[in-house]
Coordinates of C-alpha atoms and ligand atoms in Angstrom, one line a residue:
M14 CA -0.2 0.0 0.1
A15 CA 1.4 3.1 -0.5
D16 CA 1.0 4.8 2.5
T17 CA 3.4 2.2 4.0
Q18 CA 5.9 2.5 2.2
P19 CA 9.1 3.6 3.9
I20 CA 10.0 8.1 4.3
A21 CA 13.2 7.2 2.7
A22 CA 12.0 5.7 -0.5
V23 CA 9.2 7.8 -0.7
Q24 CA 11.4 11.1 -0.5
E25 CA 13.7 9.1 -2.9
Q26 CA 11.2 8.1 -5.5
T27 CA 10.3 10.6 -8.4
N28 CA 8.4 8.1 -10.9
F29 CA 4.4 7.8 -9.3
D30 CA 1.8 7.1 -10.3
V31 CA 0.2 10.6 -9.4
L32 CA 1.7 13.2 -8.4
I33 CA -1.0 16.2 -7.5
I34 CA 0.5 19.8 -7.9
G35 CA -0.4 21.5 -4.4
A36 CA -1.4 21.0 0.1
G37 CA -3.3 23.4 0.2
I38 CA -6.5 22.3 1.2
S39 CA -7.4 20.9 -1.7
G40 CA -4.4 18.5 -2.6
I41 CA -4.6 17.5 1.0
G42 CA -8.6 16.7 1.1
E43 CA -6.9 14.7 -3.1
A44 CA -4.4 12.6 -0.9
Y45 CA -6.8 11.5 1.8
H46 CA -9.4 10.0 -1.1
L47 CA -6.6 8.7 -3.5
Q48 CA -4.7 6.5 -0.2
Q49 CA -8.3 5.7 0.9
Q50 CA -10.3 4.8 -2.6
C51 CA -7.0 3.7 -4.5
P52 CA -4.5 2.1 -2.3
N53 CA -1.8 0.6 -4.5
K54 CA -1.4 3.5 -6.0
S55 CA 2.5 5.4 -5.4
Y56 CA 1.3 9.5 -4.8
C57 CA 4.0 12.2 -3.9
I58 CA 2.4 15.7 -3.0
L59 CA 4.7 18.1 -4.2
E60 CA 3.8 22.0 -3.2
M61 CA 6.4 24.9 -3.8
K62 CA 6.0 26.7 -0.5
D63 CA 8.0 25.1 2.8
T64 CA 4.8 23.8 4.4
F65 CA 1.2 23.0 3.4
G66 CA -2.1 25.3 3.9
G67 CA -2.0 26.6 0.6
T68 CA -3.8 30.0 0.9
W69 CA -5.1 30.0 5.1
E70 CA -1.2 30.1 5.3
T71 CA -0.4 32.6 2.1
H72 CA -2.9 35.3 4.0
K73 CA -1.4 36.7 7.7
Y74 CA -3.5 39.6 7.6
P75 CA -5.6 40.7 10.2
G76 CA -8.1 38.6 11.3
I77 CA -7.7 36.1 8.6
R78 CA -10.2 33.7 8.7
S79 CA -13.0 31.7 6.1
D80 CA -16.5 33.5 5.1
S81 CA -17.4 29.8 4.5
D82 CA -18.7 27.9 7.7
L83 CA -15.9 25.2 8.6
Y84 CA -18.8 22.6 8.7
T85 CA -18.8 22.4 4.7
F86 CA -15.3 23.8 4.0
G87 CA -14.4 21.5 6.6
Y88 CA -14.0 17.2 4.9
R89 CA -17.4 14.8 5.3
F90 CA -14.5 12.7 6.0
K91 CA -13.5 15.4 9.4
P92 CA -16.2 16.6 11.2
W93 CA -15.5 20.1 12.2
T94 CA -16.1 21.2 15.7
G95 CA -15.7 24.8 16.4
V96 CA -17.3 27.9 15.8
P97 CA -18.1 27.7 12.1
I98 CA -16.2 30.9 10.6
A99 CA -13.1 29.7 11.6
S100 CA -9.4 31.1 11.9
A101 CA -6.7 30.6 9.3
E102 CA -4.6 28.9 12.7
A103 CA -7.4 26.9 13.1
I104 CA -8.0 25.4 10.2
L105 CA -4.7 25.0 9.8
E106 CA -4.8 22.5 12.2
Y107 CA -7.7 21.1 11.6
M108 CA -5.6 20.1 7.4
G109 CA -2.6 19.8 10.2
E110 CA -4.7 16.7 11.9
V111 CA -6.0 15.0 8.7
I112 CA -2.5 14.9 7.3
E113 CA -1.2 12.9 10.6
E114 CA -4.5 10.8 11.4
N115 CA -3.3 9.7 7.9
A116 CA -0.1 10.0 8.3
I117 CA 0.0 12.0 4.5
D118 CA 3.3 13.7 5.2
Q119 CA 5.8 11.0 4.3
H120 CA 3.4 11.7 1.2
I121 CA 4.2 15.8 0.6
R122 CA 7.8 17.8 -0.5
Y123 CA 7.2 20.6 0.2
G124 CA 10.1 23.4 -0.9
H125 CA 9.6 21.8 -5.1
R126 CA 8.2 24.5 -7.0
I127 CA 6.9 23.0 -10.9
T128 CA 8.2 24.8 -13.5
R129 CA 6.8 22.3 -16.1
C130 CA 4.6 19.6 -17.1
S131 CA 4.8 17.7 -19.8
W132 CA 2.8 14.9 -21.8
S133 CA 4.1 11.7 -23.6
S134 CA 1.6 9.7 -25.6
D135 CA 4.9 7.2 -26.2
A136 CA 5.0 6.7 -22.5
N137 CA 1.2 7.5 -21.0
Q138 CA 3.5 9.9 -18.9
W139 CA 3.7 13.2 -17.5
V140 CA 7.4 14.4 -17.2
V141 CA 7.1 16.7 -14.6
Q142 CA 9.6 19.6 -14.1
A143 CA 10.5 21.3 -10.2
T144 CA 13.0 23.6 -8.7
R145 CA 14.2 22.7 -6.0
T146 CA 13.8 26.4 -3.0
A147 CA 16.9 24.9 -0.9
D148 CA 19.0 24.7 -3.7
G149 CA 17.9 25.3 -6.7
A150 CA 18.5 22.4 -7.9
E151 CA 16.5 21.1 -10.4
L152 CA 14.8 17.6 -10.6
T153 CA 12.3 16.1 -12.7
F154 CA 9.7 13.5 -11.8
T155 CA 7.5 11.2 -14.0
C156 CA 3.7 10.0 -13.2
N157 CA 0.8 8.9 -15.7
F158 CA -1.6 11.0 -13.9
L159 CA -1.0 14.4 -12.8
W160 CA -4.2 16.4 -9.7
M161 CA -3.9 19.5 -10.0
C162 CA -4.5 21.2 -7.1
Q163 CA -2.7 24.3 -7.5
G164 CA -5.9 26.9 -6.9
Y165 CA -6.7 29.2 -8.9
Y166 CA -4.7 32.8 -7.5
D167 CA -1.5 33.9 -7.8
H168 CA -0.2 33.5 -5.3
E169 CA 2.6 36.0 -4.8
N170 CA 1.4 38.1 -7.1
P171 CA -1.4 39.8 -6.4
N172 CA -3.7 42.4 -7.9
I173 CA -2.1 46.2 -7.2
P174 CA -3.7 48.4 -9.6
N175 CA -1.5 51.2 -10.4
W176 CA -2.7 53.8 -9.1
A177 CA -1.2 56.9 -10.3
G178 CA 1.3 58.7 -7.6
M179 CA 1.6 55.8 -5.6
D180 CA 5.2 56.2 -5.4
R181 CA 4.3 60.0 -3.9
Y182 CA 2.8 58.4 -1.2
Q183 CA 4.9 58.6 2.6
G184 CA 2.7 56.0 5.0
Q185 CA 2.9 52.3 4.6
L186 CA 0.7 50.7 2.1
V187 CA 0.7 47.2 1.7
H188 CA -1.0 44.3 -0.7
A189 CA -3.7 42.2 2.4
Q190 CA -2.2 39.3 0.5
L191 CA 1.7 40.6 1.5
W192 CA 0.7 41.7 4.9
D193 CA 3.6 41.6 7.6
P194 CA 1.9 40.6 11.0
D195 CA 5.1 42.3 12.6
T196 CA 3.8 45.3 11.4
D197 CA 2.5 47.7 14.1
Y198 CA -1.0 49.3 13.0
S199 CA -2.1 50.9 16.0
G200 CA -3.4 54.3 16.7
K201 CA -3.3 55.0 13.1
K202 CA -5.2 56.6 10.9
V203 CA -6.2 52.8 8.6
L204 CA -7.2 53.6 5.0
V205 CA -8.8 49.9 3.4
I206 CA -9.1 50.3 0.0
G207 CA -12.2 46.9 -1.5
S208 CA -14.4 45.5 0.9
G209 CA -15.2 42.5 -0.9
A210 CA -14.8 39.9 2.0
T211 CA -11.1 40.6 3.2
A212 CA -11.9 44.3 3.6
A213 CA -14.7 43.1 5.1
T214 CA -11.9 40.5 7.4
V215 CA -9.6 43.2 8.0
I216 CA -11.8 46.5 9.0
P217 CA -13.6 45.6 12.5
E218 CA -10.0 44.2 13.0
F219 CA -7.8 48.2 11.9
A220 CA -11.3 49.4 14.4
K221 CA -10.1 47.3 17.5
Q222 CA -6.3 49.1 17.7
G223 CA -6.3 51.6 15.1
E224 CA -7.6 55.4 15.6
H225 CA -9.9 55.0 13.0
V226 CA -10.6 53.7 9.7
T227 CA -12.0 55.0 6.4
M228 CA -12.9 52.0 4.5
L229 CA -13.1 53.0 0.3
Q230 CA -14.7 51.6 -2.5
R231 CA -15.1 51.5 -6.2
S232 CA -19.4 50.0 -5.3
P233 CA -20.8 48.1 -2.8
T234 CA -21.1 44.7 -1.5
Y235 CA -24.0 42.2 0.0
F236 CA -22.6 41.9 3.7
F237 CA -24.1 39.0 5.3
C238 CA -24.5 39.0 9.5
S239 CA -24.6 36.7 11.9
E240 CA -23.3 35.4 14.7
N241 CA -20.4 33.2 15.0
R242 CA -22.5 30.0 16.3
N243 CA -24.7 27.4 15.1
E244 CA -27.6 26.6 16.5
L245 CA -28.6 23.2 15.2
A246 CA -24.9 21.8 16.0
D247 CA -24.9 23.3 20.1
R248 CA -28.3 21.6 20.3
L249 CA -27.4 18.5 19.1
R250 CA -24.0 18.4 21.4
K251 CA -26.0 19.6 24.4
I252 CA -27.9 16.6 23.8
G253 CA -25.5 14.5 23.3
I254 CA -24.6 13.3 19.7
D255 CA -21.6 12.4 18.3
E256 CA -19.9 14.4 16.7
P257 CA -19.7 12.7 13.2
T258 CA -23.5 12.5 12.9
I259 CA -23.3 16.2 14.2
H260 CA -21.4 17.1 11.1
R261 CA -23.2 15.4 8.8
V262 CA -26.7 16.5 9.8
V263 CA -25.2 20.3 10.0
R264 CA -23.5 20.3 6.9
A265 CA -26.7 18.6 5.2
Q266 CA -28.9 21.7 6.6
I267 CA -26.4 24.5 5.9
L268 CA -26.5 23.2 2.6
Y269 CA -30.2 23.2 3.0
D270 CA -30.5 26.9 3.7
Q271 CA -27.9 28.1 1.2
D272 CA -29.5 26.3 -1.4
V273 CA -33.2 28.0 -0.5
L274 CA -30.9 31.8 -0.4
T275 CA -29.0 30.8 -3.3
E276 CA -32.5 29.5 -5.3
R277 CA -35.0 33.5 -3.3
C278 CA -31.2 35.5 -5.0
K279 CA -32.9 34.8 -8.6
T280 CA -36.0 35.1 -7.5
E281 CA -36.4 37.4 -5.2
P282 CA -33.5 39.2 -4.8
D283 CA -35.7 42.7 -3.0
A284 CA -36.2 39.9 -0.7
V285 CA -33.7 38.7 0.0
F286 CA -31.7 42.6 0.5
E287 CA -34.6 43.6 3.0
E288 CA -33.1 41.2 5.2
L289 CA -29.7 41.6 4.8
K290 CA -30.3 44.7 5.8
G291 CA -32.8 43.5 8.4
L292 CA -29.5 41.5 9.7
I293 CA -27.1 44.5 9.3
R294 CA -29.1 47.0 11.6
R295 CA -29.6 44.7 14.0
Y296 CA -26.0 45.2 14.7
A297 CA -25.7 48.7 13.3
G298 CA -29.1 50.4 14.8
E299 CA -32.6 50.8 13.2
D300 CA -31.0 54.0 11.3
F301 CA -28.1 52.7 9.7
A302 CA -28.7 54.3 6.2
F303 CA -28.1 51.9 3.2
E304 CA -28.0 54.3 0.5
P305 CA -25.3 55.0 -0.7
H306 CA -22.4 52.8 0.5
F307 CA -24.6 49.1 1.3
T308 CA -26.3 49.3 -1.8
P309 CA -25.4 47.4 -4.4
R310 CA -25.3 47.0 -8.0
Y311 CA -25.2 43.5 -8.9
R312 CA -28.3 41.5 -7.5
P313 CA -26.9 38.5 -4.3
W314 CA -25.0 36.3 -5.4
Q315 CA -23.5 36.7 -7.8
Q316 CA -20.6 38.0 -6.5
R317 CA -19.6 36.5 -3.1
L318 CA -21.5 37.9 0.2
A319 CA -19.0 39.5 2.5
F320 CA -20.2 37.6 5.4
C321 CA -20.0 39.5 8.7
P322 CA -19.4 37.2 12.2
D323 CA -21.3 38.9 15.0
G324 CA -21.5 42.4 12.1
D325 CA -18.0 42.9 13.2
V326 CA -17.7 45.7 10.4
F327 CA -21.4 47.2 11.6
Q328 CA -19.9 47.2 14.7
A329 CA -17.3 49.2 14.2
A330 CA -19.5 51.7 12.2
A331 CA -21.8 51.8 14.6
A332 CA -19.2 53.0 17.2
G333 CA -17.1 55.9 15.2
K334 CA -14.9 53.6 14.0
L335 CA -15.6 53.3 10.6
T336 CA -16.2 55.3 7.1
V337 CA -17.7 54.4 4.1
V338 CA -16.0 56.6 1.0
T339 CA -17.5 55.4 -2.5
D340 CA -15.6 57.0 -5.4
T341 CA -12.8 55.9 -7.5
I342 CA -9.1 56.6 -6.7
D343 CA -7.8 60.2 -8.9
T344 CA -4.4 60.0 -7.3
F345 CA -2.6 59.5 -4.3
T346 CA -0.9 62.1 -2.6
E347 CA 1.6 62.6 0.5
T348 CA -0.2 61.5 2.9
G349 CA -2.9 59.3 1.3
V350 CA -5.5 59.1 -1.2
R351 CA -7.3 61.9 -2.8
T352 CA -10.9 60.2 -5.0
T353 CA -12.2 61.7 -8.3
S354 CA -14.4 63.6 -6.6
G355 CA -12.2 66.0 -5.1
E356 CA -12.0 64.2 -1.3
E357 CA -9.1 64.3 0.7
L358 CA -8.7 60.5 2.2
E359 CA -5.3 60.8 4.8
A360 CA -4.1 58.1 6.1
D361 CA -0.7 56.1 7.9
L362 CA -1.3 52.9 6.7
I363 CA -3.0 52.1 3.7
C364 CA -4.6 48.2 3.2
V365 CA -5.1 47.0 0.1
C366 CA -7.2 44.6 -0.7
T367 CA -8.4 44.0 -4.5
G368 CA -7.9 40.2 -4.9
F369 CA -5.3 38.9 -6.9
H370 CA -4.7 37.3 -10.3
L371 CA -6.5 34.5 -11.5
A372 CA -3.3 31.9 -12.4
V373 CA -4.7 28.8 -14.6
M374 CA -3.0 26.4 -13.7
G375 CA -0.6 28.1 -11.3
N376 CA 0.5 29.2 -14.8
I377 CA 2.9 26.5 -15.8
P378 CA 3.6 26.1 -18.7
F379 CA 1.9 22.6 -20.4
D380 CA 2.6 21.1 -23.5
V381 CA 1.3 17.9 -25.1
D382 CA 3.8 15.4 -27.4
G383 CA 5.6 18.6 -27.7
Q384 CA 2.8 21.6 -28.0
A385 CA 2.1 23.8 -26.1
V386 CA -1.6 24.3 -24.6
D387 CA -3.4 27.1 -24.9
W388 CA -5.7 26.6 -22.0
H389 CA -8.0 28.7 -23.5
D390 CA -8.0 26.2 -27.2
T391 CA -9.9 23.8 -24.7
V392 CA -13.2 22.9 -23.6
N393 CA -13.8 21.9 -19.7
Y394 CA -16.0 19.0 -18.5
R395 CA -17.3 19.9 -16.1
G396 CA -14.8 21.8 -14.9
M397 CA -12.3 19.6 -13.9
M398 CA -10.6 17.6 -17.2
F399 CA -10.0 19.3 -20.6
T400 CA -10.0 18.4 -24.2
G401 CA -7.3 17.1 -26.1
V402 CA -5.5 16.9 -22.1
P403 CA -4.5 13.6 -20.9
N404 CA -5.2 12.0 -17.6
L405 CA -5.1 15.5 -15.9
A406 CA -7.8 16.9 -13.8
W407 CA -8.0 20.0 -12.3
V408 CA -10.0 20.6 -8.5
F409 CA -11.6 23.8 -8.8
G410 CA -13.9 24.4 -5.8
Y411 CA -17.0 26.3 -5.7
F412 CA -17.3 29.7 -5.0
R413 CA -20.6 30.4 -3.7
A414 CA -20.8 26.8 -2.0
S415 CA -17.3 26.8 0.5
W416 CA -14.8 25.3 -2.6
T417 CA -14.1 21.5 -0.2
L418 CA -17.2 20.9 -1.1
R419 CA -16.1 19.8 -4.7
V420 CA -12.5 18.5 -3.0
D421 CA -14.8 15.6 -1.9
L422 CA -16.8 15.2 -5.0
L423 CA -14.0 15.3 -7.8
G424 CA -11.8 12.8 -5.0
D425 CA -14.4 10.5 -5.2
F426 CA -14.9 10.8 -9.3
V427 CA -11.5 10.6 -10.1
C428 CA -10.3 7.4 -7.7
G429 CA -12.9 6.2 -9.7
L430 CA -11.9 7.0 -12.8
L431 CA -8.1 6.1 -12.4
N432 CA -9.5 2.6 -10.5
H433 CA -11.9 2.2 -13.6
M434 CA -8.6 2.1 -15.8
D435 CA -7.4 -0.6 -14.6
D436 CA -10.1 -2.1 -14.8
I437 CA -10.1 -1.9 -18.2
G438 CA -6.4 -2.3 -18.4
A439 CA -5.9 1.3 -20.0
R440 CA -2.9 4.1 -19.6
R441 CA -4.2 7.1 -21.1
V442 CA -8.1 8.7 -20.5
E443 CA -9.1 12.0 -22.5
V444 CA -12.3 13.8 -22.8
A445 CA -13.4 14.4 -26.6
L446 CA -15.9 16.3 -27.3
R447 CA -18.9 13.6 -29.0
D448 CA -20.9 13.6 -32.5
E449 CA -23.8 14.8 -30.9
D450 CA -21.2 17.4 -29.7
A451 CA -20.7 19.3 -33.6
G452 CA -22.5 22.7 -33.8
M453 CA -22.3 23.1 -30.0
D454 CA -22.2 26.8 -28.8
I455 CA -18.2 27.5 -27.2
L456 CA -18.4 30.5 -24.7
P457 CA -16.6 31.8 -21.6
W458 CA -15.9 29.4 -19.1
I459 CA -19.3 31.0 -16.9
E460 CA -21.6 32.8 -17.8
E461 CA -21.1 36.8 -16.3
D462 CA -25.2 36.6 -14.9
N463 CA -24.3 33.7 -13.3
F464 CA -20.9 34.5 -11.0
N465 CA -18.7 37.5 -12.3
P466 CA -16.3 39.0 -9.7
S467 CA -13.8 41.1 -11.5
Y468 CA -10.9 38.2 -11.1
L469 CA -12.1 35.6 -13.2
M470 CA -13.7 38.5 -15.8
R471 CA -10.5 40.3 -16.7
D472 CA -8.6 37.5 -17.5
I473 CA -11.9 35.6 -19.0
D474 CA -9.6 34.8 -22.5
K475 CA -7.6 32.7 -20.0
M476 CA -9.9 30.2 -18.6
P477 CA -10.5 27.1 -21.0
Q478 CA -13.5 27.3 -22.5
R479 CA -17.2 26.2 -21.4
G480 CA -20.2 24.4 -24.1
A481 CA -23.8 24.5 -24.3
K482 CA -24.3 20.9 -22.6
P483 CA -24.3 20.2 -19.2
E484 CA -20.8 17.8 -19.3
W485 CA -18.9 21.0 -20.8
R486 CA -19.4 22.7 -18.6
H487 CA -19.0 24.3 -14.2
N488 CA -22.0 24.3 -13.5
Q489 CA -21.0 26.3 -9.9
D490 CA -24.5 24.4 -8.1
Y491 CA -22.8 22.2 -5.4
R492 CA -27.0 20.7 -5.4
V493 CA -27.1 19.8 -9.1
E494 CA -22.9 18.0 -8.9
K495 CA -23.7 16.4 -6.2
D496 CA -25.8 13.3 -7.5
E497 CA -24.8 14.4 -11.3
I498 CA -21.0 13.4 -10.9
P499 CA -21.2 10.7 -8.8
A500 CA -23.4 8.8 -11.5
T501 CA -21.3 9.5 -14.7
D502 CA -21.6 7.2 -16.3
L503 CA -17.3 5.8 -17.7
E504 CA -18.1 4.0 -20.4
A505 CA -19.7 7.3 -22.3
P506 CA -18.5 8.8 -25.2
E507 CA -17.1 11.5 -23.8
F508 CA -14.4 9.7 -22.4
V509 CA -11.8 7.9 -24.6
Y510 CA -9.1 5.3 -23.6
D511 CA -6.0 4.6 -24.7
G512 CA -7.4 6.6 -27.9
I513 CA -10.8 5.1 -28.7
R514 CA -13.8 6.4 -27.4
A515 CA -15.3 4.3 -24.7
T516 CA -18.5 3.1 -27.1
E517 CA -16.6 2.8 -29.8
P518 CA -14.7 -2.0 -30.0
P519 CA -11.5 -2.0 -29.4
K520 CA -8.9 -0.8 -32.7
Q521 CA -8.2 -4.5 -32.7
A522 CA -12.1 -5.6 -32.1
K523 CA -12.6 -3.7 -35.7
S524 CA -9.3 -4.4 -37.3
A525 CA -11.0 -8.4 -37.1
Ligands
FAD228 C1 -8.8 35.4 1.1 C2 -9.2 34.1 1.3 C3 -9.5 34.0 2.4 C4 -11.0 32.9 1.9 N1 -12.1 32.5 1.8 C5 -12.6 30.5 1.3 C6 -14.0 30.5 2.0 O1 -13.7 31.3 3.6 N2 -14.7 29.0 1.5 C7 -14.3 29.3 0.4 O2 -15.1 28.2 0.2 N3 -13.8 29.7 -0.4 C8 -12.8 30.6 -0.1 N4 -11.2 31.3 -0.8 C9 -11.0 30.4 -1.8 C10 -10.1 29.7 -1.7 O3 -9.0 28.8 -2.1 C11 -10.6 27.8 -1.4 O4 -11.4 27.5 -0.6 C12 -8.7 26.9 -0.9 O5 -8.7 26.7 -0.3 C13 -8.2 27.1 -1.9 O6 -7.8 25.9 -1.9 P1 -6.4 24.7 -2.6 O7 -5.7 23.2 -2.1 O8 -7.3 24.6 -4.3 O9 -5.5 26.0 -3.1 P2 -4.6 26.5 -2.4 O10 -5.5 27.7 -1.1 O11 -4.3 27.9 -3.7 O12 -3.5 26.0 -2.4 C14 -3.3 25.5 -3.5 C15 -1.3 24.9 -3.7 O13 -0.3 25.0 -4.4 C16 0.7 25.2 -4.3 N5 1.4 25.9 -5.0 C17 0.5 26.4 -6.9 N6 1.0 26.7 -7.8 C18 2.7 25.9 -7.3 C19 3.3 25.0 -8.0 N7 3.2 25.8 -9.6 N8 4.7 24.0 -8.1 C20 4.6 24.3 -6.6 N9 3.1 24.4 -6.2 C21 2.6 24.7 -6.1 C22 0.8 26.7 -3.8 O14 1.9 27.2 -3.1 C23 0.0 26.3 -2.3 O15 0.6 25.7 -1.1 C24 -10.8 31.5 -0.1 C25 -9.6 32.8 -1.4 C26 -8.8 33.7 0.4 C27 -7.9 34.3 -1.0

């Protein structure tokens, strides 16, 4: 069994059945599923950082926490027992336990940055080039199947718009993604640029110790305020229900509630907005003014709702510690920012919360039999496999629901696919458009009307494309996918094994 190999042997080995790229919540989750469901496969996780955690290790800004509840952001196989909205520290602790309890650590090689992935149809293998960050050594790994768990954004280069006059600013300017936890903001006037989930996280923290916080937003965001506790979980715990059952039941309840909310955001967005306002008023007071800074121009859930545990952002506003300005930046000045409408915003510290750059497949160059892969030339199969690229799956989670729900789903799917390949003796699998797909519209990755955050829209032309049929799109709908993906017929014509469509007779039989 793969997980009983001695550590030294695994660390020296360079050829594996499966290589997982990235030791974030996706990579660790998929390693677990692989060990459980394909115990005879050898595997290794290659991770460029010196530790696991991905997103939860990269971001160190004040208050860093999830904005999903951990009953659904946690894996289905490991109960979550803490408060629903969890700190990065608690998430890392949880992941650390998964690694330890399942002896995944002996399969991880940290400090290995993947620099190229090349598929060879002759050898039916991926050749993966990596730089060992400790000494710059160039290493080569090979595998039959490549499981891309490298996330969806550039961990090292956040999105910092090129604003006029930035070099004039004499205070401290930092992007949240590059925040140094030793930064002292006590007694400072802080300007937060942006109004998404990151801004919603840092504002209450800055408000606690800083003199005052100003949030400068281009446009308003929806906020969802709630206590950071789950009543059902608390009740089940109180009557002595075991944690695995609590995890399962609370997960189901949260998913049900989210489905209802998502649907209502489409069918009755105004009513939902009124309810969101009601929740805000609990913390900000009955007279809180929603115009102009808290009335978004899109309907709820077209972009992530920014979660406020215990209404913390609005508690800061009610305490007079937060000012909101809705405007654009004309220029930075020596002391802060001048807005387009001429307002001077003074700040000792500016925290830029303008998000990240999308990175398709970690911006790693790929080729198939010597031909460079342009991901935009491929069509995605349920957001996980891509036409023309064999033996590869990408874990791209959900935006509206917890990302990790898809980690479990794809874990089952990919393990099922690998086992199926073993059963039929195939070494190569790819997805290909079928005869019935001739003339199908080929469209951008996601409908703009479905989900349209700016980082995705900015670089949508780098993403794989989508077909107008359910198989050829990542619909971002867990409710549908939780039934559809497990029910996949691996012998359906969109699957091509060793160059032969699943529904065609084997080549030998044809020529006989
Ligand atoms: C600040 C922030 C908060 C978020 N909060 C939530 C939330 O509450 N709920 C939710 O559902 N989603 C959230 N998301 C989305 C979030 O990114 C995912 O939920 C999830 O953590 C992604 O996990 P991942 O393992 O797929 O990718 P990542 O966490 O991005 O991890 C990818 C790993 O791959 C490694 N890697 C990348 N490129 C290479 C390479 N070339 N070679 C080797 N290793 C490489 C990286 O170092 C990293 O460790 C948030 C995102 C951000 C940025």
